[in-house]
Short mmCIF file of C-alpha atoms in Angstrom, two decimals:
data_model
loop_
_atom_site.label_atom_id
_atom_site.label_comp_id
_atom_site.label_asym_id
_atom_site.label_seq_id
_atom_site.Cartn_x
_atom_site.Cartn_y
_atom_site.Cartn_z
CA ASN A 1 136.24 164.26 136.81
CA ALA A 2 134.79 161.06 138.18
CA GLY A 3 132.80 163.38 141.14
CA VAL A 4 131.98 161.25 144.49
CA THR A 5 132.14 157.49 144.47
CA GLN A 6 132.13 154.68 146.49
CA THR A 7 132.19 150.72 146.25
CA PRO A 8 130.44 148.35 146.45
CA LYS A 9 126.48 149.26 145.55
CA PHE A 10 125.81 146.48 147.80
CA GLN A 11 126.45 144.68 150.26
CA VAL A 12 125.72 142.27 152.63
CA LEU A 13 126.69 140.70 155.85
CA LYS A 14 126.62 139.30 158.56
CA THR A 15 126.65 140.47 162.64
CA GLY A 16 129.65 140.40 163.92
CA GLN A 17 131.58 140.99 160.77
CA SER A 18 134.17 143.75 159.80
CA MET A 19 134.00 145.53 156.83
CA THR A 20 135.22 148.72 155.16
CA LEU A 21 133.24 151.58 152.71
CA GLN A 22 135.38 152.75 150.32
CA CYS A 23 135.17 156.18 149.02
CA ALA A 24 137.07 159.01 146.88
CA GLN A 25 136.83 161.75 145.53
CA ASP A 26 138.79 163.77 141.82
CA MET A 27 136.83 167.07 143.26
CA ASN A 28 140.39 168.51 145.01
CA HIS A 29 137.64 169.05 147.84
CA GLU A 30 138.92 169.65 151.77
CA TYR A 31 135.72 168.65 153.17
CA MET A 32 134.71 164.65 153.51
CA SER A 33 132.03 163.26 155.43
CA TRP A 34 129.72 160.38 156.02
CA TYR A 35 125.81 160.03 155.74
CA ARG A 36 122.96 157.04 156.86
CA GLN A 37 119.41 157.11 156.21
CA ASP A 38 117.64 154.89 157.42
CA PRO A 39 113.90 154.03 155.35
CA GLY A 40 111.74 157.38 155.88
CA MET A 41 114.34 158.83 157.32
CA GLY A 42 116.40 161.76 156.11
CA LEU A 43 120.40 162.44 155.74
CA ARG A 44 122.55 161.45 159.66
CA LEU A 45 126.76 163.04 159.99
CA ILE A 46 128.76 159.83 161.06
CA HIS A 47 132.04 161.31 160.62
CA TYR A 48 133.01 164.45 159.02
CA SER A 49 136.63 165.58 157.68
CA VAL A 50 137.54 169.27 156.92
CA GLY A 51 140.84 167.97 155.26
CA ALA A 52 143.16 165.04 155.24
CA GLY A 53 144.86 163.98 158.84
CA ILE A 54 141.93 165.54 160.47
CA THR A 55 138.92 163.42 161.33
CA ASP A 56 135.63 164.39 163.58
CA GLN A 57 132.80 163.20 164.90
CA GLY A 58 128.82 163.54 164.58
CA GLU A 59 125.39 162.75 164.68
CA VAL A 60 126.59 158.91 164.97
CA PRO A 61 129.33 157.92 165.33
CA ASN A 62 129.40 154.87 167.19
CA GLY A 63 129.97 151.78 165.61
CA TYR A 64 132.12 153.22 163.02
CA ASN A 65 135.60 154.52 162.24
CA VAL A 66 137.40 157.22 159.53
CA SER A 67 140.73 157.91 158.20
CA ARG A 68 141.42 160.72 156.46
CA SER A 69 145.32 159.76 155.00
CA THR A 70 144.83 161.62 151.36
CA THR A 71 142.70 164.28 150.24
CA GLU A 72 140.70 162.53 148.04
CA ASP A 73 140.23 159.02 149.98
CA PHE A 74 137.80 159.16 153.18
CA PRO A 75 136.83 154.96 154.19
CA LEU A 76 134.44 154.26 156.27
CA ARG A 77 135.28 151.13 159.01
CA LEU A 78 132.42 149.41 160.32
CA LEU A 79 133.92 147.47 163.35
CA SER A 80 131.92 144.76 164.40
CA ALA A 81 128.71 144.65 161.81
CA ALA A 82 125.29 145.28 164.27
CA PRO A 83 121.59 144.49 161.74
CA SER A 84 121.11 148.06 163.59
CA GLN A 85 123.96 149.48 161.34
CA THR A 86 121.66 148.33 157.89
CA SER A 87 120.94 151.74 156.54
CA VAL A 88 121.87 153.35 152.97
CA TYR A 89 125.30 155.21 152.72
CA PHE A 90 126.66 158.34 151.18
CA CYS A 91 129.42 159.55 151.17
CA ALA A 92 129.42 163.35 149.89
CA SER A 93 132.57 165.99 149.19
CA ARG A 94 132.97 170.10 149.18
CA ARG A 95 136.06 172.67 149.22
CA SER A 96 135.61 174.48 152.21
CA GLY A 97 133.41 177.47 153.31
CA ASP A 98 129.79 178.64 154.61
CA THR A 99 127.99 178.42 150.32
CA ASP A 100 130.43 175.06 148.59
CA THR A 101 127.35 172.26 147.29
CA GLN A 102 128.12 169.02 148.60
CA TYR A 103 128.75 166.18 146.85
CA PHE A 104 127.07 163.10 146.97
CA GLY A 105 128.35 159.70 145.97
CA PRO A 106 125.41 156.59 144.88
CA GLY A 107 125.50 155.31 148.04
CA THR A 108 126.11 151.59 148.91
CA ARG A 109 122.93 149.85 150.46
CA LEU A 110 124.35 147.78 153.35
CA THR A 111 122.07 144.82 155.20
CA VAL A 112 123.04 143.16 158.34
CA LEU A 113 122.02 139.64 158.84
CA SER B 1 118.43 165.55 166.69
CA GLN B 2 117.68 166.71 163.19
CA GLN B 3 117.26 170.80 162.86
CA GLY B 4 115.07 170.98 159.59
CA GLU B 5 111.78 169.15 159.90
CA GLU B 6 110.57 169.53 156.80
CA ASP B 7 106.15 169.98 156.28
CA PRO B 8 104.31 168.08 154.73
CA GLN B 9 106.01 164.10 155.58
CA ALA B 10 103.71 163.46 151.75
CA LEU B 11 102.43 166.04 149.03
CA SER B 12 100.47 164.48 146.01
CA ILE B 13 99.53 166.89 143.23
CA GLN B 14 99.32 166.55 139.72
CA GLU B 15 101.42 167.85 136.86
CA GLY B 16 101.78 171.13 135.66
CA GLU B 17 100.10 172.74 140.16
CA ASN B 18 103.02 173.47 142.14
CA ALA B 19 104.26 172.06 145.46
CA THR B 20 105.03 174.04 147.58
CA MET B 21 107.42 172.57 151.07
CA ASN B 22 108.13 173.65 154.47
CA CYS B 23 111.79 174.12 156.71
CA SER B 24 112.18 174.62 159.91
CA TYR B 25 114.79 174.55 162.14
CA LYS B 26 115.80 175.30 166.26
CA THR B 27 118.99 177.76 166.11
CA SER B 28 120.94 180.12 163.71
CA ILE B 29 122.07 179.86 160.53
CA ASN B 30 125.17 179.57 158.51
CA ASN B 31 122.96 179.58 155.28
CA LEU B 32 119.44 176.70 153.61
CA GLN B 33 120.08 174.31 151.28
CA TRP B 34 117.50 172.05 149.53
CA TYR B 35 118.86 168.96 148.08
CA ARG B 36 116.45 166.11 146.21
CA GLN B 37 116.82 162.63 145.96
CA ASN B 38 115.66 160.12 143.16
CA SER B 39 114.22 157.09 144.11
CA GLY B 40 117.63 155.50 145.09
CA ARG B 41 119.83 158.22 144.18
CA GLY B 42 122.18 159.65 145.38
CA LEU B 43 121.28 163.36 147.02
CA VAL B 44 121.65 166.27 144.27
CA HIS B 45 121.40 170.63 145.26
CA LEU B 46 119.45 171.90 144.23
CA ILE B 47 120.12 175.46 145.84
CA LEU B 48 121.36 177.20 148.72
CA ILE B 49 120.13 180.48 150.43
CA ARG B 50 122.09 182.39 153.05
CA SER B 51 121.16 183.53 155.55
CA ASN B 52 120.99 187.02 154.83
CA GLU B 53 118.46 186.42 151.72
CA ARG B 54 114.99 186.08 151.80
CA GLU B 55 114.19 184.85 148.18
CA LYS B 56 116.37 182.85 145.57
CA HIS B 57 115.20 181.98 142.69
CA SER B 58 116.66 179.35 139.79
CA GLY B 59 114.31 177.92 137.05
CA ARG B 60 110.71 177.17 138.71
CA LEU B 61 112.36 176.91 142.26
CA ARG B 62 111.72 179.48 144.49
CA VAL B 63 112.84 179.70 148.13
CA THR B 64 112.02 181.86 150.50
CA LEU B 65 114.12 182.05 154.70
CA ASP B 66 112.68 183.55 157.05
CA THR B 67 115.55 183.62 160.35
CA SER B 68 113.33 185.27 162.60
CA LYS B 69 110.05 182.11 162.04
CA LYS B 70 112.80 180.45 161.59
CA SER B 71 111.77 178.01 158.80
CA SER B 72 112.42 178.43 154.86
CA SER B 73 110.14 176.85 151.56
CA LEU B 74 110.51 175.14 148.84
CA LEU B 75 108.79 176.15 145.44
CA ILE B 76 108.26 174.02 142.48
CA THR B 77 105.46 176.11 140.00
CA ALA B 78 104.55 174.52 137.03
CA SER B 79 105.77 170.23 137.97
CA ARG B 80 105.93 168.32 135.81
CA ALA B 81 106.21 163.36 136.34
CA ALA B 82 110.31 163.93 136.12
CA ASP B 83 109.70 166.10 139.85
CA THR B 84 109.04 163.49 141.38
CA ALA B 85 111.48 162.34 144.40
CA SER B 86 111.93 163.58 148.25
CA TYR B 87 112.88 167.16 149.28
CA PHE B 88 114.93 167.77 152.20
CA CYS B 89 116.25 170.91 153.72
CA ALA B 90 119.62 171.06 155.78
CA THR B 91 121.42 173.88 157.89
CA GLU B 92 124.99 174.00 158.80
CA GLU B 93 125.77 174.18 161.66
CA GLY B 94 128.92 175.27 163.13
CA ALA B 95 131.80 173.75 161.93
CA GLN B 96 130.21 173.08 159.19
CA LYS B 97 128.56 170.14 160.27
CA LEU B 98 125.26 170.46 157.17
CA VAL B 99 122.25 168.75 159.61
CA PHE B 100 119.35 167.47 157.04
CA GLY B 101 115.92 166.85 157.67
CA GLN B 102 113.72 163.76 157.18
CA GLY B 103 112.49 164.55 154.09
CA THR B 104 108.99 165.48 152.02
CA ARG B 105 107.51 162.98 149.59
CA LEU B 106 106.79 165.05 146.46
CA THR B 107 104.70 162.81 144.09
CA ILE B 108 103.63 164.63 140.45
CA ASN B 109 100.74 162.47 139.35
CA PRO B 110 100.05 161.89 135.65
#
C-alpha cells in the first residue's frame, strides 16, 4: 500500500490564484481530513469527510472547499489564495471508529506571495 | 480553538535520560492519542489511550491518562538521538474530529 499520498510537495502561488491540493489513500478508509500547520503550531482541522459524498467543516474552513466523490480521493481547493494561507497542509485518513490510528500524508508546503 | 495543550513547549535532555511531556485538555474525550513529527515530515501515530484506561505502554513509551484532571503524560525512557522530534497530543471530540495541541519540541543531545 502507498498509504496517504499528497501532491504537489511544494507550491508557490500569487495572491488571488486558485489551486487544488490532491490527496489520495489506498487503504479503503472512510474518514479523511485536511489540516494546516503553521510554524511552531499544532495542526488545525480545515475540513473532514466521513465517507464518499459527505463532508463537513472543521476549525478553520474559510477560503477552502472540499469534495469527496470517491472513497480514495479528497481534494482541497483554495478558491482565491491569500498570504494568510501560507502553511503546510496535511491530509490524513483512518477507518471509522473511535480507536483507529490516523495516517498522515507527507504534506504540501504552500507559499502565497 | 485547540483542545490539547502540551507542556513544556520545548525540552532538551541528554541521550539516555528520560523525557516527560504533558498534555492538558478541556472537554470530555473518547480517547487521547500521541503523535511524533520529525522535522519537515508528516505525523506518525505513537500510541492511543482510551478514556477508561489509566496507563499504557509501547516499547520505551509510557502514557498515562487522568480524566479527573483532564491530563495525560508521555514518558520516553532511555532517550536516543532519533527521538528528537516534536510530539503532539490529540483528542477526539464528537463527530470523530481529532484536535491537536501545539506540541512539545524534544531535542536529545549526544
